[in-house]
């Protein structure tokens, strides 16, 4: 598919975003193994989250969809059934990594894979802790999908994540849901806590003390009605668009404002962005609110260490903002970008080059000088939605139409 995007004079009005992808995945998986029905409102419209629903259906769970409302008829901890064919996670790393924790603890065998891009993404980071719990998992070349999972009763472990990863944390906790005893995860730095909040909402006994999470198993989950907040990661693109296009004045309604995800807003505020939170309320255990953003002369910034980990998915959009800022953007400690849907360091650099944007690439990041002009160009998403969105935003500030 091709799209032509013309320069914009302003980005103004109001936007209601799709549901948060991270939360939608977790609600759907937990609803499937909870007792009774769960109604999920504002479920993500993205393909990744519908890959999760497809896997849930293939595991014998009835799922009804009406627009963005999803009704999942949960069958309890032992209610999943062996799939008749390979589970298809599509392009969703979240689906395969988190669902593997649930599959490893079932009493049947399953295989889960995905598209060509997902098949190149390493899975050893979840295979190691699951193996410590007693799981039996085979992978192509020992680390790549598809995964052949021989389900069995798992035992609890105390596990220290070698690197910050909300997906790996979730996989381990999901593996511990049926285990007898305490599954304990230590994080080297705090990651998004949607899993801990969702587990608590569905009735699990879970304690959080600083960067240590303790799940008391076995858990008995109950179906719930929950609303998914608007996706803050998706909001990043609209925030950057309004910050770099003249005369912009944009309100984004119902955005998730979970404190473990607020690093984006904190980083933008540190760059001098004119962003204001208009209202905050609670849905389930998650916070949501409305955000007002206006065109701003942002200074620039340095993204490194824990901040990089917290904003890893927002870096493509921030790269565009860096080129338009006063002082530019430096990104360090972002080697994880190399193994996303694309090598995002390479695909960011490629599209920057096409638009005449100077960028110095390093193995674990890049540096983009500020005060640059976006030139009209033919751009390539390389099949990566975040690259497509980031450079669609750049096209709004270009000196001519972009394809």
Short mmCIF file of C-alpha atoms in Angstrom, two decimals:
data_model
loop_
_atom_site.label_atom_id
_atom_site.label_comp_id
_atom_site.label_asym_id
_atom_site.label_seq_id
_atom_site.Cartn_x
_atom_site.Cartn_y
_atom_site.Cartn_z
CA UNK A 1 0.00 0.00 0.00
CA UNK A 2 1.15 3.53 -0.78
CA UNK A 3 -0.04 6.77 0.78
CA UNK A 4 0.79 10.35 -0.11
CA UNK A 5 1.03 12.84 2.75
CA UNK A 6 1.10 16.58 2.14
CA UNK A 7 2.61 19.15 4.51
CA UNK A 8 0.22 20.44 7.18
CA UNK A 9 -0.36 24.03 8.30
CA UNK A 10 -1.54 22.85 11.73
CA UNK A 11 -2.50 19.75 13.67
CA UNK A 12 -5.51 20.85 15.69
CA UNK A 13 -8.74 19.46 17.10
CA UNK A 14 -9.42 16.42 19.27
CA UNK A 15 -8.34 12.78 18.97
CA UNK A 16 -9.67 9.64 20.66
CA UNK A 17 -7.01 6.94 20.44
CA UNK A 18 -7.43 3.17 20.09
CA UNK A 19 -7.05 1.12 23.23
CA UNK A 20 -3.59 0.50 24.67
CA UNK A 21 -1.98 -2.51 22.98
CA UNK A 22 -0.01 -3.64 26.04
CA UNK A 23 -3.07 -3.66 28.26
CA UNK A 24 -5.36 -5.23 25.63
CA UNK A 25 -3.02 -8.21 25.21
CA UNK A 26 -2.87 -8.82 28.96
CA UNK A 27 -6.62 -8.46 29.55
CA UNK A 28 -7.44 -10.92 26.76
CA UNK A 29 -4.97 -13.57 27.95
CA UNK A 30 -6.04 -13.35 31.58
CA UNK A 31 -9.74 -13.31 30.65
CA UNK A 32 -9.25 -16.59 28.80
CA UNK A 33 -8.01 -18.39 31.93
CA UNK A 34 -10.36 -16.63 34.36
CA UNK A 35 -13.61 -18.14 35.60
CA UNK A 36 -16.63 -16.60 33.87
CA UNK A 37 -17.17 -13.84 31.36
CA UNK A 38 -14.98 -10.77 30.92
CA UNK A 39 -16.11 -7.71 28.98
CA UNK A 40 -13.24 -5.59 27.68
CA UNK A 41 -14.16 -2.09 26.49
CA UNK A 42 -12.03 -0.05 24.05
CA UNK A 43 -9.99 -3.13 23.09
CA UNK A 44 -7.15 -2.26 20.73
CA UNK A 45 -8.03 -2.20 17.03
CA UNK A 46 -4.44 -3.12 16.11
CA UNK A 47 -3.57 -6.32 14.27
CA UNK A 48 -1.22 -7.47 17.06
CA UNK A 49 -3.98 -7.57 19.65
CA UNK A 50 -6.27 -9.39 17.24
CA UNK A 51 -3.51 -11.98 16.82
CA UNK A 52 -3.88 -12.54 20.57
CA UNK A 53 -7.65 -12.96 20.19
CA UNK A 54 -7.05 -15.42 17.35
CA UNK A 55 -4.75 -17.49 19.58
CA UNK A 56 -7.30 -17.40 22.41
CA UNK A 57 -10.00 -18.70 20.04
CA UNK A 58 -7.68 -21.44 18.78
CA UNK A 59 -7.24 -22.54 22.41
CA UNK A 60 -10.97 -23.25 22.68
CA UNK A 61 -12.18 -19.99 24.23
CA UNK A 62 -15.29 -18.30 22.85
CA UNK A 63 -14.66 -14.67 21.93
CA UNK A 64 -17.33 -12.22 20.74
CA UNK A 65 -16.40 -8.87 19.17
CA UNK A 66 -18.55 -5.81 18.55
CA UNK A 67 -16.58 -2.80 17.33
CA UNK A 68 -14.07 -2.21 20.17
CA UNK A 69 -15.99 -4.23 22.77
CA UNK A 70 -14.77 -7.79 23.34
CA UNK A 71 -16.58 -10.45 25.39
CA UNK A 72 -14.43 -13.42 26.41
CA UNK A 73 -16.06 -16.48 27.96
CA UNK A 74 -13.34 -17.63 30.30
CA UNK A 75 -13.12 -21.29 31.29
CA UNK A 76 -10.76 -21.13 34.24
CA UNK A 77 -7.20 -22.25 34.80
CA UNK A 78 -7.68 -25.67 33.16
CA UNK A 79 -10.16 -24.56 30.51
CA UNK A 80 -7.82 -24.12 27.55
CA UNK A 81 -7.71 -26.95 25.02
CA UNK A 82 -4.95 -28.12 22.70
CA UNK A 83 -4.96 -26.16 19.41
CA UNK A 84 -5.68 -28.11 16.23
CA UNK A 85 -2.90 -26.29 14.34
CA UNK A 86 -0.03 -23.89 14.97
CA UNK A 87 -0.97 -20.75 16.88
CA UNK A 88 -0.32 -17.64 14.77
CA UNK A 89 1.06 -14.61 16.63
CA UNK A 90 1.36 -12.68 13.37
CA UNK A 91 3.83 -9.84 13.86
CA UNK A 92 3.25 -9.64 17.62
CA UNK A 93 6.22 -10.22 19.91
CA UNK A 94 3.93 -9.44 22.85
CA UNK A 95 1.62 -12.30 21.91
CA UNK A 96 4.28 -14.99 21.56
CA UNK A 97 6.37 -13.95 24.56
CA UNK A 98 3.56 -13.48 27.07
CA UNK A 99 1.27 -16.29 25.90
CA UNK A 100 4.17 -18.75 26.06
CA UNK A 101 4.13 -18.42 29.84
CA UNK A 102 0.50 -19.58 29.89
CA UNK A 103 1.04 -22.34 27.31
CA UNK A 104 4.07 -23.77 29.14
CA UNK A 105 1.89 -24.50 32.19
CA UNK A 106 -0.91 -26.29 30.33
CA UNK A 107 -1.27 -30.09 30.10
CA UNK A 108 -1.01 -30.23 26.29
CA UNK A 109 1.45 -29.53 23.50
CA UNK A 110 1.30 -26.47 21.27
CA UNK A 111 3.31 -24.68 18.61
CA UNK A 112 3.32 -20.91 18.21
CA UNK A 113 4.95 -18.86 15.48
CA UNK A 114 4.30 -15.84 13.34
CA UNK A 115 5.24 -13.95 10.21
CA UNK A 116 8.68 -13.64 8.65
CA UNK A 117 9.62 -10.67 10.83
CA UNK A 118 8.58 -12.37 14.08
CA UNK A 119 10.49 -15.49 13.04
CA UNK A 120 13.73 -13.49 13.22
CA UNK A 121 13.14 -12.24 16.76
CA UNK A 122 14.97 -14.07 19.58
CA UNK A 123 12.94 -15.93 22.20
CA UNK A 124 15.73 -17.26 24.43
CA UNK A 125 15.03 -14.52 26.95
CA UNK A 126 11.72 -16.20 27.82
CA UNK A 127 12.90 -19.75 27.24
CA UNK A 128 15.57 -19.53 29.97
CA UNK A 129 13.31 -18.65 32.92
CA UNK A 130 10.54 -20.98 31.75
CA UNK A 131 13.09 -23.81 31.59
CA UNK A 132 14.04 -23.01 35.20
CA UNK A 133 10.35 -23.44 36.04
CA UNK A 134 10.39 -26.89 34.44
CA UNK A 135 9.07 -26.02 31.00
CA UNK A 136 10.07 -27.92 27.88
CA UNK A 137 10.36 -25.63 24.83
CA UNK A 138 12.05 -26.19 21.48
CA UNK A 139 12.92 -23.39 19.07
CA UNK A 140 14.48 -23.03 15.63
CA UNK A 141 18.25 -22.77 16.09
CA UNK A 142 17.60 -22.84 19.82
CA UNK A 143 16.14 -19.32 20.02
CA UNK A 144 13.83 -18.39 17.12
CA UNK A 145 10.14 -19.06 16.44
CA UNK A 146 8.23 -21.18 15.92
CA UNK A 147 8.27 -22.50 19.49
CA UNK A 148 7.21 -26.07 20.26
CA UNK A 149 5.90 -26.00 23.83
CA UNK A 150 5.40 -29.26 25.72
CA UNK A 151 3.08 -28.14 28.49
CA UNK A 152 3.49 -29.45 32.04
CA UNK A 153 3.07 -28.46 35.67
CA UNK A 154 5.55 -25.68 36.44
CA UNK A 155 7.14 -24.87 39.76
CA UNK A 156 7.71 -21.36 41.15
CA UNK A 157 11.11 -19.69 40.89
CA UNK A 158 12.85 -16.56 42.08
CA UNK A 159 14.20 -14.90 38.96
CA UNK A 160 16.26 -11.77 38.38
CA UNK A 161 15.75 -10.32 34.92
CA UNK A 162 19.13 -9.90 33.20
CA UNK A 163 17.72 -6.83 31.43
CA UNK A 164 14.58 -4.78 31.90
CA UNK A 165 11.69 -6.34 29.97
CA UNK A 166 8.00 -6.10 30.82
CA UNK A 167 7.29 -8.95 28.38
CA UNK A 168 9.72 -11.36 30.05
CA UNK A 169 8.45 -10.35 33.49
CA UNK A 170 4.91 -11.06 32.31
CA UNK A 171 5.86 -14.42 30.81
CA UNK A 172 7.38 -15.58 34.11
CA UNK A 173 4.42 -14.35 36.17
CA UNK A 174 1.95 -15.99 33.77
CA UNK A 175 3.95 -19.21 34.06
CA UNK A 176 3.62 -18.97 37.84
CA UNK A 177 -0.17 -18.61 37.88
CA UNK A 178 -0.71 -22.37 38.27
CA UNK A 179 2.43 -23.06 40.30
CA UNK A 180 2.24 -24.00 43.98
CA UNK A 181 4.03 -21.29 45.89
CA UNK A 182 5.56 -17.88 45.29
CA UNK A 183 6.90 -16.86 41.90
CA UNK A 184 9.25 -13.91 42.49
CA UNK A 185 10.64 -11.58 39.82
CA UNK A 186 13.34 -8.99 40.49
CA UNK A 187 13.69 -6.17 37.94
CA UNK A 188 17.01 -4.35 37.36
CA UNK A 189 14.94 -1.25 36.68
CA UNK A 190 11.24 -0.56 36.86
CA UNK A 191 9.21 -1.47 33.76
CA UNK A 192 5.57 -0.90 32.90
CA UNK A 193 3.37 -2.55 35.55
CA UNK A 194 0.26 -3.33 33.49
CA UNK A 195 0.65 -7.03 34.28
CA UNK A 196 0.74 -6.53 38.04
CA UNK A 197 -2.33 -4.26 37.89
CA UNK A 198 -4.24 -6.61 35.58
CA UNK A 199 -3.46 -9.64 37.74
CA UNK A 200 -4.76 -7.78 40.76
CA UNK A 201 -7.90 -6.71 38.86
CA UNK A 202 -8.61 -10.34 37.93
CA UNK A 203 -8.18 -11.46 41.54
CA UNK A 204 -4.60 -12.75 41.79
CA UNK A 205 -2.72 -12.41 45.09
CA UNK A 206 0.30 -10.32 44.14
CA UNK A 207 2.67 -8.09 46.09
CA UNK A 208 4.95 -5.40 44.70
CA UNK A 209 7.81 -3.95 46.73
CA UNK A 210 10.01 -1.55 44.79
CA UNK A 211 11.38 -3.67 41.91
CA UNK A 212 10.36 -7.06 43.33
CA UNK A 213 7.08 -8.70 42.32
CA UNK A 214 5.75 -11.72 44.21
CA UNK A 215 2.86 -13.78 42.82
CA UNK A 216 1.31 -16.16 45.35
CA UNK A 217 0.20 -19.24 43.44
CA UNK A 218 -1.88 -20.95 42.42
CA UNK A 219 -4.08 -18.01 41.39
CA UNK A 220 -7.85 -18.19 40.97
CA UNK A 221 -8.85 -15.53 38.47
CA UNK A 222 -12.38 -14.20 38.03
CA UNK A 223 -13.90 -12.59 34.94
CA UNK A 224 -14.19 -8.79 35.03
CA UNK A 225 -15.50 -5.82 33.06
CA UNK A 226 -12.58 -3.52 32.28
CA UNK A 227 -11.95 -0.52 30.04
CA UNK A 228 -8.67 -0.23 28.16
CA UNK A 229 -7.14 3.28 28.31
CA UNK A 230 -6.09 5.03 25.11
CA UNK A 231 -2.63 3.96 23.94
CA UNK A 232 0.08 6.37 25.14
CA UNK A 233 2.53 4.86 22.64
CA UNK A 234 0.13 5.78 19.85
CA UNK A 235 -0.28 9.22 21.40
CA UNK A 236 3.47 9.75 20.90
CA UNK A 237 2.97 10.24 17.16
CA UNK A 238 0.21 12.83 17.61
CA UNK A 239 2.19 14.60 20.33
CA UNK A 240 5.23 14.90 18.05
CA UNK A 241 3.06 16.00 15.11
CA UNK A 242 1.54 18.82 17.15
CA UNK A 243 4.93 19.83 18.53
CA UNK A 244 6.59 20.23 15.11
CA UNK A 245 3.77 21.62 12.92
CA UNK A 246 3.07 25.37 13.17
CA UNK A 247 -0.12 26.66 14.81
CA UNK A 248 -1.01 23.25 16.28
CA UNK A 249 -3.38 22.89 19.22
CA UNK A 250 -4.49 19.31 19.90
CA UNK A 251 -6.42 17.53 22.67
CA UNK A 252 -5.96 13.76 23.04
CA UNK A 253 -8.78 12.20 25.07
CA UNK A 254 -8.72 9.21 27.43
CA UNK A 255 -4.98 8.51 27.30
CA UNK A 256 -3.47 5.97 29.70
CA UNK A 257 -1.42 7.82 32.32
CA UNK A 258 0.05 4.86 34.18
CA UNK A 259 3.07 6.24 36.13
CA UNK A 260 5.33 3.50 34.73
CA UNK A 261 4.51 4.78 31.23
CA UNK A 262 4.73 8.51 31.97
CA UNK A 263 8.41 8.62 31.00
CA UNK A 264 7.31 9.85 27.55
CA UNK A 265 5.52 12.89 28.97
CA UNK A 266 8.37 13.53 31.42
CA UNK A 267 10.95 13.40 28.63
CA UNK A 268 8.94 15.70 26.37
CA UNK A 269 8.42 18.16 29.23
CA UNK A 270 12.17 18.10 29.85
CA UNK A 271 12.67 19.08 26.21
CA UNK A 272 10.40 22.09 26.76
CA UNK A 273 7.26 20.71 25.11
CA UNK A 274 4.03 22.60 25.82
CA UNK A 275 1.98 19.70 27.20
CA UNK A 276 -0.79 19.97 29.79
CA UNK A 277 -2.83 17.20 31.47
CA UNK A 278 -6.41 18.44 31.70
CA UNK A 279 -8.13 15.68 33.68
CA UNK A 280 -7.23 12.41 35.42
CA UNK A 281 -9.55 9.57 36.46
CA UNK A 282 -9.27 5.85 37.17
CA UNK A 283 -10.57 2.83 35.25
CA UNK A 284 -9.91 -0.45 37.01
CA UNK A 285 -6.39 -0.04 38.37
CA UNK A 286 -5.24 2.15 35.46
CA UNK A 287 -5.20 5.96 35.26
CA UNK A 288 -6.52 7.83 32.21
CA UNK A 289 -6.69 11.51 31.31
CA UNK A 290 -6.89 14.15 28.58
CA UNK A 291 -3.73 15.79 27.19
CA UNK A 292 -3.43 19.22 25.55
CA UNK A 293 -0.38 19.78 23.32
CA UNK A 294 0.64 22.88 21.35
CA UNK A 295 3.39 23.72 18.87
CA UNK A 296 6.58 24.26 20.87
CA UNK A 297 10.21 25.20 20.33
CA UNK A 298 11.62 22.08 22.01
CA UNK A 299 15.26 22.12 23.05
CA UNK A 300 16.42 18.57 22.44
CA UNK A 301 17.70 15.89 24.76
CA UNK A 302 19.71 12.78 25.59
CA UNK A 303 18.03 9.40 25.95
CA UNK A 304 20.06 6.76 27.80
CA UNK A 305 20.05 3.97 30.39
CA UNK A 306 16.71 3.43 32.17
CA UNK A 307 15.00 6.16 30.15
CA UNK A 308 15.89 4.39 26.91
CA UNK A 309 14.38 1.15 28.19
CA UNK A 310 11.21 2.96 29.23
CA UNK A 311 10.84 4.70 25.84
CA UNK A 312 12.15 2.02 23.50
CA UNK A 313 8.93 1.92 21.40
CA UNK A 314 8.68 5.71 21.17
CA UNK A 315 12.20 6.26 19.81
CA UNK A 316 11.18 6.37 16.10
CA UNK A 317 8.80 9.26 16.82
CA UNK A 318 11.32 10.97 19.11
CA UNK A 319 13.93 10.75 16.34
CA UNK A 320 11.66 12.90 14.16
CA UNK A 321 11.19 15.38 17.00
CA UNK A 322 14.95 15.47 17.57
CA UNK A 323 15.60 16.59 13.99
CA UNK A 324 13.09 19.43 14.42
CA UNK A 325 14.34 20.46 17.88
CA UNK A 326 16.82 23.19 18.73
CA UNK A 327 19.67 20.96 19.92
CA UNK A 328 18.88 17.53 18.46
CA UNK A 329 18.58 14.11 20.05
CA UNK A 330 21.16 11.59 21.28
CA UNK A 331 20.02 7.99 21.85
CA UNK A 332 22.21 5.52 23.74
CA UNK A 333 21.75 2.01 25.20
CA UNK A 334 19.13 1.15 22.57
CA UNK A 335 20.56 -2.06 21.07
CA UNK A 336 17.09 -3.58 21.62
CA UNK A 337 15.95 -1.51 18.60
CA UNK A 338 18.01 -3.84 16.40
CA UNK A 339 15.64 -6.78 17.06
CA UNK A 340 12.22 -5.14 16.81
CA UNK A 341 9.86 -5.59 13.81
CA UNK A 342 12.78 -4.18 11.85
CA UNK A 343 16.27 -3.09 12.81
CA UNK A 344 14.82 0.26 13.82
CA UNK A 345 18.18 2.00 14.07
CA UNK A 346 18.80 1.08 10.43
CA UNK A 347 15.28 1.92 9.20
CA UNK A 348 15.23 5.26 11.05
CA UNK A 349 18.60 6.10 9.48
CA UNK A 350 17.47 5.04 6.00
CA UNK A 351 14.37 7.23 6.03
CA UNK A 352 16.20 10.16 7.61
CA UNK A 353 18.71 9.93 4.77
CA UNK A 354 15.92 9.98 2.20
CA UNK A 355 14.54 13.19 3.75
CA UNK A 356 17.97 14.83 3.89
CA UNK A 357 18.17 14.53 7.69
CA UNK A 358 21.69 14.08 9.04
CA UNK A 359 22.10 11.20 11.47
CA UNK A 360 25.15 9.51 12.99
CA UNK A 361 24.44 5.85 13.68
CA UNK A 362 26.05 3.81 16.45
CA UNK A 363 25.63 0.14 17.32
CA UNK A 364 23.32 0.93 20.23
CA UNK A 365 21.79 4.22 19.11
CA UNK A 366 22.27 7.36 17.07
CA UNK A 367 22.68 11.13 17.18
CA UNK A 368 20.50 13.52 15.18
CA UNK A 369 21.44 17.23 15.09
CA UNK A 370 18.64 19.77 15.52
CA UNK A 371 17.27 22.58 13.36
CA UNK A 372 17.01 20.39 10.28
CA UNK A 373 14.59 20.62 7.35
CA UNK A 374 12.49 17.65 6.27
CA UNK A 375 12.64 17.33 2.48
CA UNK A 376 9.94 15.63 0.41
CA UNK A 377 10.86 12.02 -0.30
CA UNK A 378 9.66 8.54 -1.05
CA UNK A 379 9.78 6.74 2.30
CA UNK A 380 9.67 3.06 3.23
CA UNK A 381 8.09 1.56 6.34
CA UNK A 382 9.85 -1.77 5.73
CA UNK A 383 6.66 -3.35 7.09
CA UNK A 384 7.14 -1.75 10.53
CA UNK A 385 4.14 0.21 11.81
CA UNK A 386 6.16 2.50 14.11
CA UNK A 387 8.50 3.45 11.26
CA UNK A 388 5.47 4.13 9.04
CA UNK A 389 3.86 6.37 11.68
CA UNK A 390 7.05 8.22 12.62
CA UNK A 391 7.81 9.23 9.05
CA UNK A 392 4.18 9.99 8.30
CA UNK A 393 4.56 12.58 11.06
CA UNK A 394 7.84 13.81 9.52
CA UNK A 395 5.99 14.19 6.21
CA UNK A 396 3.58 16.66 7.82
CA UNK A 397 6.54 19.02 8.34
CA UNK A 398 8.24 18.37 4.99
CA UNK A 399 8.77 20.94 2.22
CA UNK A 400 6.54 18.99 -0.17
CA UNK A 401 4.36 15.86 -0.46
CA UNK A 402 5.89 12.56 0.64
CA UNK A 403 5.00 9.04 -0.44
#
